[in-house]
Amino acid sequence: LDTMKANPILSALLLLCLPLIVAARATVTSPVFARGGEQHKGGPLQTFLSTVKDARQHLVAAAVARGTCTAIMYPMDLIKTRIQVSHPNPLQLEGLFDGLGGSLLGQIPYGVLTFGSYEVYKRTLQERFPDWKPAFRYALAAIMGDLSGSLWLCPSEVVKNQIQAGMYKTTRQAYSSILKTKGFGGLYQGFLGLAARDIPFRVCQLTSYEIVKSIYLKSKAAKNQRQQQAQAEVALSPVESAICGAIAGTFSAAVTTPLDRIKTLMAVSTETSAAAAGVSSSVFACASMILNEEGPLGLLKGLVPRIVYVAPSVTIFFIVYEAAQQRLKSSGAFEPNYKKEQKSKRQ
């Protein structure tokens, strides 16, 4: 306990591991993750690994989608960060892709962990709590999924933001300097700001996407029925995924801009002054500093480039994600073993 009190980063990491442990224990006897009609047995680690294996279609689709949207939209993300840290020339063309490699190193596994585990959590909640409102299940699954991914994402976000702010030129230089001057804890600088931004964003994004998608699919199915078109399964086309993703992304980006500004300032703080130390100490301290120095509009700094970055990024993600998901399902690639066994039994 004394160690946890002295090291808030360790405490945060342990707390964020709880959703994985709880989820793993909860799935030990769950028929949702049964393969061939038998339930998984074993400890939390074995259960988690088997769960990841069963969800590999979701994980592969998420990895492809995350890497694609991150690479395409990276220059706009860099410009947004420059504006938020008051860079003298945020629109300069030089170095628009600085730090992209490190960002992909963080974003692709983060996308796998977040969206892959989201699908797993969502499926579990649907099976265990069918009477709950869908929006609540989606929100809870989004929170748990984001907590799972944030453990990996934070170091790459700190490095990426500091490179984008002009503090370092390369990913290797940034990692080496941070570890040398601040130790391992320096890679989790602004972790609470990251969680405070990403959890609300993920809830808004995934909840609104699932709701819009559900409404659209019901409308599409009803239209097909009126036209007497026989169709085994109604699914979103890439264009339809783009529309749903754009709606979800625009709304989510706008409402979480103040939290994104706070996260960015906490990540790039060098703690070389009392003011900087206050910025990195807590979300509330950073918000108070912005309000005192810039007023309420300071919290909205970077709103336009964030929307311009996030909305197309989310759109690209869901287009690629849905397309990859459908392609994997139709080809049978990475299909869980228990589903293959169920199909063979039906045949």
PDB file of N, CA and C in Angstrom, residues 164-241:
ATOM      1  N   GLN A 164       5.497  16.141 -31.942  1.00  0.00           N
ATOM      2  CA  GLN A 164       4.667  17.083 -32.686  1.00  0.00           C
ATOM      3  C   GLN A 164       4.836  18.507 -32.188  1.00  0.00           C
ATOM      4  N   ALA A 165       5.128  18.668 -30.897  1.00  0.00           N
ATOM      5  CA  ALA A 165       5.336  19.997 -30.327  1.00  0.00           C
ATOM      6  C   ALA A 165       6.726  20.548 -30.632  1.00  0.00           C
ATOM      7  N   GLY A 166       7.576  19.751 -31.295  1.00  0.00           N
ATOM      8  CA  GLY A 166       8.905  20.207 -31.665  1.00  0.00           C
ATOM      9  C   GLY A 166       9.960  19.972 -30.619  1.00  0.00           C
ATOM     10  N   MET A 167       9.653  19.194 -29.579  1.00  0.00           N
ATOM     11  CA  MET A 167      10.605  18.951 -28.505  1.00  0.00           C
ATOM     12  C   MET A 167      11.665  17.925 -28.912  1.00  0.00           C
ATOM     13  N   TYR A 168      11.309  17.012 -29.792  1.00  0.00           N
ATOM     14  CA  TYR A 168      12.233  15.991 -30.289  1.00  0.00           C
ATOM     15  C   TYR A 168      11.999  15.803 -31.783  1.00  0.00           C
ATOM     16  N   LYS A 169      12.995  15.183 -32.444  1.00  0.00           N
ATOM     17  CA  LYS A 169      12.891  14.978 -33.886  1.00  0.00           C
ATOM     18  C   LYS A 169      12.465  13.563 -34.238  1.00  0.00           C
ATOM     19  N   THR A 170      12.925  12.578 -33.470  1.00  0.00           N
ATOM     20  CA  THR A 170      12.629  11.180 -33.778  1.00  0.00           C
ATOM     21  C   THR A 170      12.019  10.476 -32.574  1.00  0.00           C
ATOM     22  N   THR A 171      11.364   9.359 -32.856  1.00  0.00           N
ATOM     23  CA  THR A 171      10.752   8.552 -31.788  1.00  0.00           C
ATOM     24  C   THR A 171      11.816   8.006 -30.854  1.00  0.00           C
ATOM     25  N   ARG A 172      12.913   7.526 -31.400  1.00  0.00           N
ATOM     26  CA  ARG A 172      13.990   6.970 -30.572  1.00  0.00           C
ATOM     27  C   ARG A 172      14.579   8.017 -29.644  1.00  0.00           C
ATOM     28  N   GLN A 173      14.798   9.211 -30.169  1.00  0.00           N
ATOM     29  CA  GLN A 173      15.342  10.297 -29.357  1.00  0.00           C
ATOM     30  C   GLN A 173      14.390  10.658 -28.222  1.00  0.00           C
ATOM     31  N   ALA A 174      13.091  10.697 -28.518  1.00  0.00           N
ATOM     32  CA  ALA A 174      12.100  11.049 -27.505  1.00  0.00           C
ATOM     33  C   ALA A 174      12.051  10.008 -26.391  1.00  0.00           C
ATOM     34  N   TYR A 175      11.985   8.735 -26.757  1.00  0.00           N
ATOM     35  CA  TYR A 175      11.944   7.674 -25.743  1.00  0.00           C
ATOM     36  C   TYR A 175      13.191   7.708 -24.861  1.00  0.00           C
ATOM     37  N   SER A 176      14.362   7.847 -25.483  1.00  0.00           N
ATOM     38  CA  SER A 176      15.618   7.837 -24.729  1.00  0.00           C
ATOM     39  C   SER A 176      15.683   8.997 -23.752  1.00  0.00           C
ATOM     40  N   SER A 177      15.295  10.189 -24.213  1.00  0.00           N
ATOM     41  CA  SER A 177      15.364  11.371 -23.367  1.00  0.00           C
ATOM     42  C   SER A 177      14.377  11.296 -22.202  1.00  0.00           C
ATOM     43  N   ILE A 178      13.154  10.853 -22.480  1.00  0.00           N
ATOM     44  CA  ILE A 178      12.138  10.761 -21.427  1.00  0.00           C
ATOM     45  C   ILE A 178      12.556   9.748 -20.364  1.00  0.00           C
ATOM     46  N   LEU A 179      13.039   8.586 -20.797  1.00  0.00           N
ATOM     47  CA  LEU A 179      13.471   7.567 -19.837  1.00  0.00           C
ATOM     48  C   LEU A 179      14.679   8.036 -19.027  1.00  0.00           C
ATOM     49  N   LYS A 180      15.568   8.797 -19.649  1.00  0.00           N
ATOM     50  CA  LYS A 180      16.763   9.271 -18.963  1.00  0.00           C
ATOM     51  C   LYS A 180      16.438  10.344 -17.936  1.00  0.00           C
ATOM     52  N   THR A 181      15.542  11.256 -18.277  1.00  0.00           N
ATOM     53  CA  THR A 181      15.255  12.389 -17.389  1.00  0.00           C
ATOM     54  C   THR A 181      14.146  12.107 -16.375  1.00  0.00           C
ATOM     55  N   LYS A 182      13.168  11.276 -16.736  1.00  0.00           N
ATOM     56  CA  LYS A 182      12.013  11.073 -15.860  1.00  0.00           C
ATOM     57  C   LYS A 182      11.775   9.627 -15.473  1.00  0.00           C
ATOM     58  N   GLY A 183      12.493   8.717 -16.115  1.00  0.00           N
ATOM     59  CA  GLY A 183      12.281   7.316 -15.815  1.00  0.00           C
ATOM     60  C   GLY A 183      11.037   6.781 -16.498  1.00  0.00           C
ATOM     61  N   PHE A 184      10.655   5.549 -16.127  1.00  0.00           N
ATOM     62  CA  PHE A 184       9.510   4.899 -16.757  1.00  0.00           C
ATOM     63  C   PHE A 184       8.225   5.687 -16.545  1.00  0.00           C
ATOM     64  N   GLY A 185       8.095   6.325 -15.384  1.00  0.00           N
ATOM     65  CA  GLY A 185       6.898   7.110 -15.096  1.00  0.00           C
ATOM     66  C   GLY A 185       6.688   8.252 -16.064  1.00  0.00           C
ATOM     67  N   GLY A 186       7.786   8.740 -16.693  1.00  0.00           N
ATOM     68  CA  GLY A 186       7.662   9.830 -17.650  1.00  0.00           C
ATOM     69  C   GLY A 186       6.865   9.444 -18.882  1.00  0.00           C
ATOM     70  N   LEU A 187       6.835   8.147 -19.204  1.00  0.00           N
ATOM     71  CA  LEU A 187       6.067   7.681 -20.352  1.00  0.00           C
ATOM     72  C   LEU A 187       4.568   7.685 -20.071  1.00  0.00           C
ATOM     73  N   TYR A 188       4.211   7.791 -18.792  1.00  0.00           N
ATOM     74  CA  TYR A 188       2.796   7.844 -18.413  1.00  0.00           C
ATOM     75  C   TYR A 188       2.418   9.234 -17.887  1.00  0.00           C
ATOM     76  N   GLN A 189       3.211  10.218 -18.281  1.00  0.00           N
ATOM     77  CA  GLN A 189       2.901  11.604 -17.945  1.00  0.00           C
ATOM     78  C   GLN A 189       1.588  12.003 -18.627  1.00  0.00           C
ATOM     79  N   GLY A 190       0.646  12.495 -17.864  1.00  0.00           N
ATOM     80  CA  GLY A 190      -0.643  12.874 -18.429  1.00  0.00           C
ATOM     81  C   GLY A 190      -1.571  11.701 -18.663  1.00  0.00           C
ATOM     82  N   PHE A 191      -1.296  10.573 -17.995  1.00  0.00           N
ATOM     83  CA  PHE A 191      -2.130   9.382 -18.196  1.00  0.00           C
ATOM     84  C   PHE A 191      -3.586   9.641 -17.820  1.00  0.00           C
ATOM     85  N   LEU A 192      -3.793  10.349 -16.698  1.00  0.00           N
ATOM     86  CA  LEU A 192      -5.161  10.632 -16.265  1.00  0.00           C
ATOM     87  C   LEU A 192      -5.874  11.535 -17.269  1.00  0.00           C
ATOM     88  N   GLY A 193      -5.116  12.452 -17.874  1.00  0.00           N
ATOM     89  CA  GLY A 193      -5.708  13.297 -18.911  1.00  0.00           C
ATOM     90  C   GLY A 193      -6.113  12.489 -20.130  1.00  0.00           C
ATOM     91  N   LEU A 194      -5.283  11.497 -20.486  1.00  0.00           N
ATOM     92  CA  LEU A 194      -5.605  10.623 -21.615  1.00  0.00           C
ATOM     93  C   LEU A 194      -6.873   9.823 -21.334  1.00  0.00           C
ATOM     94  N   ALA A 195      -6.951   9.249 -20.128  1.00  0.00           N
ATOM     95  CA  ALA A 195      -8.148   8.470 -19.771  1.00  0.00           C
ATOM     96  C   ALA A 195      -9.382   9.360 -19.707  1.00  0.00           C
ATOM     97  N   ALA A 196      -9.208  10.583 -19.171  1.00  0.00           N
ATOM     98  CA  ALA A 196     -10.334  11.508 -19.049  1.00  0.00           C
ATOM     99  C   ALA A 196     -10.855  11.946 -20.414  1.00  0.00           C
ATOM    100  N   ARG A 197      -9.992  11.935 -21.422  1.00  0.00           N
ATOM    101  CA  ARG A 197     -10.431  12.277 -22.779  1.00  0.00           C
ATOM    102  C   ARG A 197     -11.001  11.070 -23.520  1.00  0.00           C
ATOM    103  N   ASP A 198     -10.274   9.958 -23.457  1.00  0.00           N
ATOM    104  CA  ASP A 198     -10.618   8.826 -24.312  1.00  0.00           C
ATOM    105  C   ASP A 198     -11.855   8.057 -23.870  1.00  0.00           C
ATOM    106  N   ILE A 199     -12.095   7.977 -22.564  1.00  0.00           N
ATOM    107  CA  ILE A 199     -13.277   7.236 -22.117  1.00  0.00           C
ATOM    108  C   ILE A 199     -14.558   7.937 -22.574  1.00  0.00           C
ATOM    109  N   PRO A 200     -14.717   9.245 -22.321  1.00  0.00           N
ATOM    110  CA  PRO A 200     -15.916   9.914 -22.856  1.00  0.00           C
ATOM    111  C   PRO A 200     -15.992   9.860 -24.383  1.00  0.00           C
ATOM    112  N   PHE A 201     -14.837  10.009 -25.037  1.00  0.00           N
ATOM    113  CA  PHE A 201     -14.851   9.952 -26.501  1.00  0.00           C
ATOM    114  C   PHE A 201     -15.319   8.594 -26.989  1.00  0.00           C
ATOM    115  N   ARG A 202     -14.777   7.522 -26.390  1.00  0.00           N
ATOM    116  CA  ARG A 202     -15.142   6.192 -26.846  1.00  0.00           C
ATOM    117  C   ARG A 202     -16.613   5.900 -26.597  1.00  0.00           C
ATOM    118  N   VAL A 203     -17.107   6.349 -25.439  1.00  0.00           N
ATOM    119  CA  VAL A 203     -18.527   6.148 -25.137  1.00  0.00           C
ATOM    120  C   VAL A 203     -19.392   6.852 -26.176  1.00  0.00           C
ATOM    121  N   CYS A 204     -19.059   8.117 -26.450  1.00  0.00           N
ATOM    122  CA  CYS A 204     -19.821   8.874 -27.447  1.00  0.00           C
ATOM    123  C   CYS A 204     -19.707   8.231 -28.821  1.00  0.00           C
ATOM    124  N   GLN A 205     -18.498   7.858 -29.204  1.00  0.00           N
ATOM    125  CA  GLN A 205     -18.250   7.333 -30.544  1.00  0.00           C
ATOM    126  C   GLN A 205     -18.952   6.007 -30.776  1.00  0.00           C
ATOM    127  N   LEU A 206     -18.689   5.041 -29.922  1.00  0.00           N
ATOM    128  CA  LEU A 206     -19.226   3.710 -30.152  1.00  0.00           C
ATOM    129  C   LEU A 206     -20.722   3.634 -29.899  1.00  0.00           C
ATOM    130  N   THR A 207     -21.177   4.362 -28.870  1.00  0.00           N
ATOM    131  CA  THR A 207     -22.614   4.346 -28.583  1.00  0.00           C
ATOM    132  C   THR A 207     -23.399   4.967 -29.729  1.00  0.00           C
ATOM    133  N   SER A 208     -22.964   6.138 -30.186  1.00  0.00           N
ATOM    134  CA  SER A 208     -23.676   6.805 -31.274  1.00  0.00           C
ATOM    135  C   SER A 208     -23.570   5.997 -32.567  1.00  0.00           C
ATOM    136  N   TYR A 209     -22.412   5.372 -32.808  1.00  0.00           N
ATOM    137  CA  TYR A 209     -22.259   4.555 -34.009  1.00  0.00           C
ATOM    138  C   TYR A 209     -23.188   3.345 -33.977  1.00  0.00           C
ATOM    139  N   GLU A 210     -23.222   2.659 -32.843  1.00  0.00           N
ATOM    140  CA  GLU A 210     -24.080   1.474 -32.740  1.00  0.00           C
ATOM    141  C   GLU A 210     -25.554   1.842 -32.880  1.00  0.00           C
ATOM    142  N   ILE A 211     -25.951   2.957 -32.288  1.00  0.00           N
ATOM    143  CA  ILE A 211     -27.348   3.384 -32.365  1.00  0.00           C
ATOM    144  C   ILE A 211     -27.723   3.763 -33.797  1.00  0.00           C
ATOM    145  N   VAL A 212     -26.877   4.586 -34.445  1.00  0.00           N
ATOM    146  CA  VAL A 212     -27.139   4.991 -35.828  1.00  0.00           C
ATOM    147  C   VAL A 212     -27.147   3.770 -36.741  1.00  0.00           C
ATOM    148  N   LYS A 213     -26.185   2.860 -36.524  1.00  0.00           N
ATOM    149  CA  LYS A 213     -26.105   1.643 -37.326  1.00  0.00           C
ATOM    150  C   LYS A 213     -27.352   0.777 -37.151  1.00  0.00           C
ATOM    151  N   SER A 214     -27.802   0.638 -35.901  1.00  0.00           N
ATOM    152  CA  SER A 214     -28.984  -0.184 -35.615  1.00  0.00           C
ATOM    153  C   SER A 214     -30.232   0.390 -36.272  1.00  0.00           C
ATOM    154  N   ILE A 215     -30.402   1.709 -36.162  1.00  0.00           N
ATOM    155  CA  ILE A 215     -31.565   2.366 -36.764  1.00  0.00           C
ATOM    156  C   ILE A 215     -31.541   2.205 -38.283  1.00  0.00           C
ATOM    157  N   TYR A 216     -30.353   2.394 -38.862  1.00  0.00           N
ATOM    158  CA  TYR A 216     -30.243   2.313 -40.316  1.00  0.00           C
ATOM    159  C   TYR A 216     -30.503   0.884 -40.811  1.00  0.00           C
ATOM    160  N   LEU A 217     -29.961  -0.115 -40.102  1.00  0.00           N
ATOM    161  CA  LEU A 217     -30.149  -1.496 -40.522  1.00  0.00           C
ATOM    162  C   LEU A 217     -31.623  -1.912 -40.423  1.00  0.00           C
ATOM    163  N   LYS A 218     -32.320  -1.436 -39.383  1.00  0.00           N
ATOM    164  CA  LYS A 218     -33.751  -1.733 -39.263  1.00  0.00           C
ATOM    165  C   LYS A 218     -34.520  -1.109 -40.424  1.00  0.00           C
ATOM    166  N   SER A 219     -34.160   0.126 -40.764  1.00  0.00           N
ATOM    167  CA  SER A 219     -34.807   0.804 -41.888  1.00  0.00           C
ATOM    168  C   SER A 219     -34.516   0.084 -43.202  1.00  0.00           C
ATOM    169  N   LYS A 220     -33.289  -0.377 -43.354  1.00  0.00           N
ATOM    170  CA  LYS A 220     -32.892  -1.078 -44.577  1.00  0.00           C
ATOM    171  C   LYS A 220     -33.617  -2.416 -44.693  1.00  0.00           C
ATOM    172  N   ALA A 221     -33.735  -3.130 -43.560  1.00  0.00           N
ATOM    173  CA  ALA A 221     -34.437  -4.417 -43.566  1.00  0.00           C
ATOM    174  C   ALA A 221     -35.915  -4.243 -43.887  1.00  0.00           C
ATOM    175  N   ALA A 222     -36.525  -3.197 -43.317  1.00  0.00           N
ATOM    176  CA  ALA A 222     -37.935  -2.928 -43.586  1.00  0.00           C
ATOM    177  C   ALA A 222     -38.150  -2.571 -45.053  1.00  0.00           C
ATOM    178  N   LYS A 223     -37.209  -1.829 -45.631  1.00  0.00           N
ATOM    179  CA  LYS A 223     -37.303  -1.465 -47.041  1.00  0.00           C
ATOM    180  C   LYS A 223     -37.210  -2.700 -47.927  1.00  0.00           C
ATOM    181  N   ASN A 224     -36.276  -3.592 -47.592  1.00  0.00           N
ATOM    182  CA  ASN A 224     -36.130  -4.829 -48.368  1.00  0.00           C
ATOM    183  C   ASN A 224     -37.386  -5.696 -48.273  1.00  0.00           C
ATOM    184  N   GLN A 225     -37.994  -5.688 -47.084  1.00  0.00           N
ATOM    185  CA  GLN A 225     -39.206  -6.474 -46.892  1.00  0.00           C
ATOM    186  C   GLN A 225     -40.360  -5.928 -47.721  1.00  0.00           C
ATOM    187  N   ARG A 226     -40.458  -4.602 -47.761  1.00  0.00           N
ATOM    188  CA  ARG A 226     -41.520  -3.978 -48.568  1.00  0.00           C
ATOM    189  C   ARG A 226     -41.328  -4.280 -50.043  1.00  0.00           C
ATOM    190  N   GLN A 227     -40.058  -4.346 -50.449  1.00  0.00           N
ATOM    191  CA  GLN A 227     -39.761  -4.623 -51.856  1.00  0.00           C
ATOM    192  C   GLN A 227     -39.682  -6.115 -52.138  1.00  0.00           C
ATOM    193  N   GLN A 228     -39.965  -6.912 -51.085  1.00  0.00           N
ATOM    194  CA  GLN A 228     -39.988  -8.375 -51.196  1.00  0.00           C
ATOM    195  C   GLN A 228     -38.661  -8.916 -51.728  1.00  0.00           C
ATOM    196  N   GLN A 229     -37.583  -8.363 -51.163  1.00  0.00           N
ATOM    197  CA  GLN A 229     -36.252  -8.836 -51.537  1.00  0.00           C
ATOM    198  C   GLN A 229     -35.767  -9.813 -50.472  1.00  0.00           C
ATOM    199  N   ALA A 230     -35.491 -11.020 -50.877  1.00  0.00           N
ATOM    200  CA  ALA A 230     -34.996 -12.026 -49.932  1.00  0.00           C
ATOM    201  C   ALA A 230     -33.515 -11.769 -49.661  1.00  0.00           C
ATOM    202  N   GLN A 231     -33.197 -11.616 -48.382  1.00  0.00           N
ATOM    203  CA  GLN A 231     -31.822 -11.348 -48.005  1.00  0.00           C
ATOM    204  C   GLN A 231     -31.563 -12.008 -46.657  1.00  0.00           C
ATOM    205  N   ALA A 232     -30.555 -12.884 -46.612  1.00  0.00           N
ATOM    206  CA  ALA A 232     -30.297 -13.647 -45.394  1.00  0.00           C
ATOM    207  C   ALA A 232     -29.860 -12.736 -44.253  1.00  0.00           C
ATOM    208  N   GLU A 233     -29.019 -11.791 -44.529  1.00  0.00           N
ATOM    209  CA  GLU A 233     -28.491 -10.925 -43.477  1.00  0.00           C
ATOM    210  C   GLU A 233     -28.288  -9.521 -44.023  1.00  0.00           C
ATOM    211  N   VAL A 234     -28.847  -8.548 -43.341  1.00  0.00           N
ATOM    212  CA  VAL A 234     -28.689  -7.148 -43.744  1.00  0.00           C
ATOM    213  C   VAL A 234     -27.397  -6.627 -43.147  1.00  0.00           C
ATOM    214  N   ALA A 235     -26.543  -6.034 -43.964  1.00  0.00           N
ATOM    215  CA  ALA A 235     -25.254  -5.527 -43.496  1.00  0.00           C
ATOM    216  C   ALA A 235     -24.982  -4.158 -44.094  1.00  0.00           C
ATOM    217  N   LEU A 236     -24.077  -3.425 -43.467  1.00  0.00           N
ATOM    218  CA  LEU A 236     -23.708  -2.107 -43.954  1.00  0.00           C
ATOM    219  C   LEU A 236     -22.733  -2.225 -45.114  1.00  0.00           C
ATOM    220  N   SER A 237     -22.935  -1.419 -46.118  1.00  0.00           N
ATOM    221  CA  SER A 237     -21.952  -1.308 -47.193  1.00  0.00           C
ATOM    222  C   SER A 237     -20.863  -0.341 -46.729  1.00  0.00           C
ATOM    223  N   PRO A 238     -19.699  -0.301 -47.384  1.00  0.00           N
ATOM    224  CA  PRO A 238     -18.664   0.655 -47.001  1.00  0.00           C
ATOM    225  C   PRO A 238     -19.141   2.105 -46.970  1.00  0.00           C
ATOM    226  N   VAL A 239     -19.977   2.508 -47.937  1.00  0.00           N
ATOM    227  CA  VAL A 239     -20.489   3.879 -47.965  1.00  0.00           C
ATOM    228  C   VAL A 239     -21.399   4.140 -46.756  1.00  0.00           C
ATOM    229  N   GLU A 240     -22.252   3.174 -46.445  1.00  0.00           N
ATOM    230  CA  GLU A 240     -23.148   3.320 -45.300  1.00  0.00           C
ATOM    231  C   GLU A 240     -22.364   3.364 -43.993  1.00  0.00           C
ATOM    232  N   SER A 241     -21.283   2.585 -43.910  1.00  0.00           N
ATOM    233  CA  SER A 241     -20.413   2.634 -42.737  1.00  0.00           C
ATOM    234  C   SER A 241     -19.778   4.012 -42.598  1.00  0.00           C
TER     235      SER A 241
END
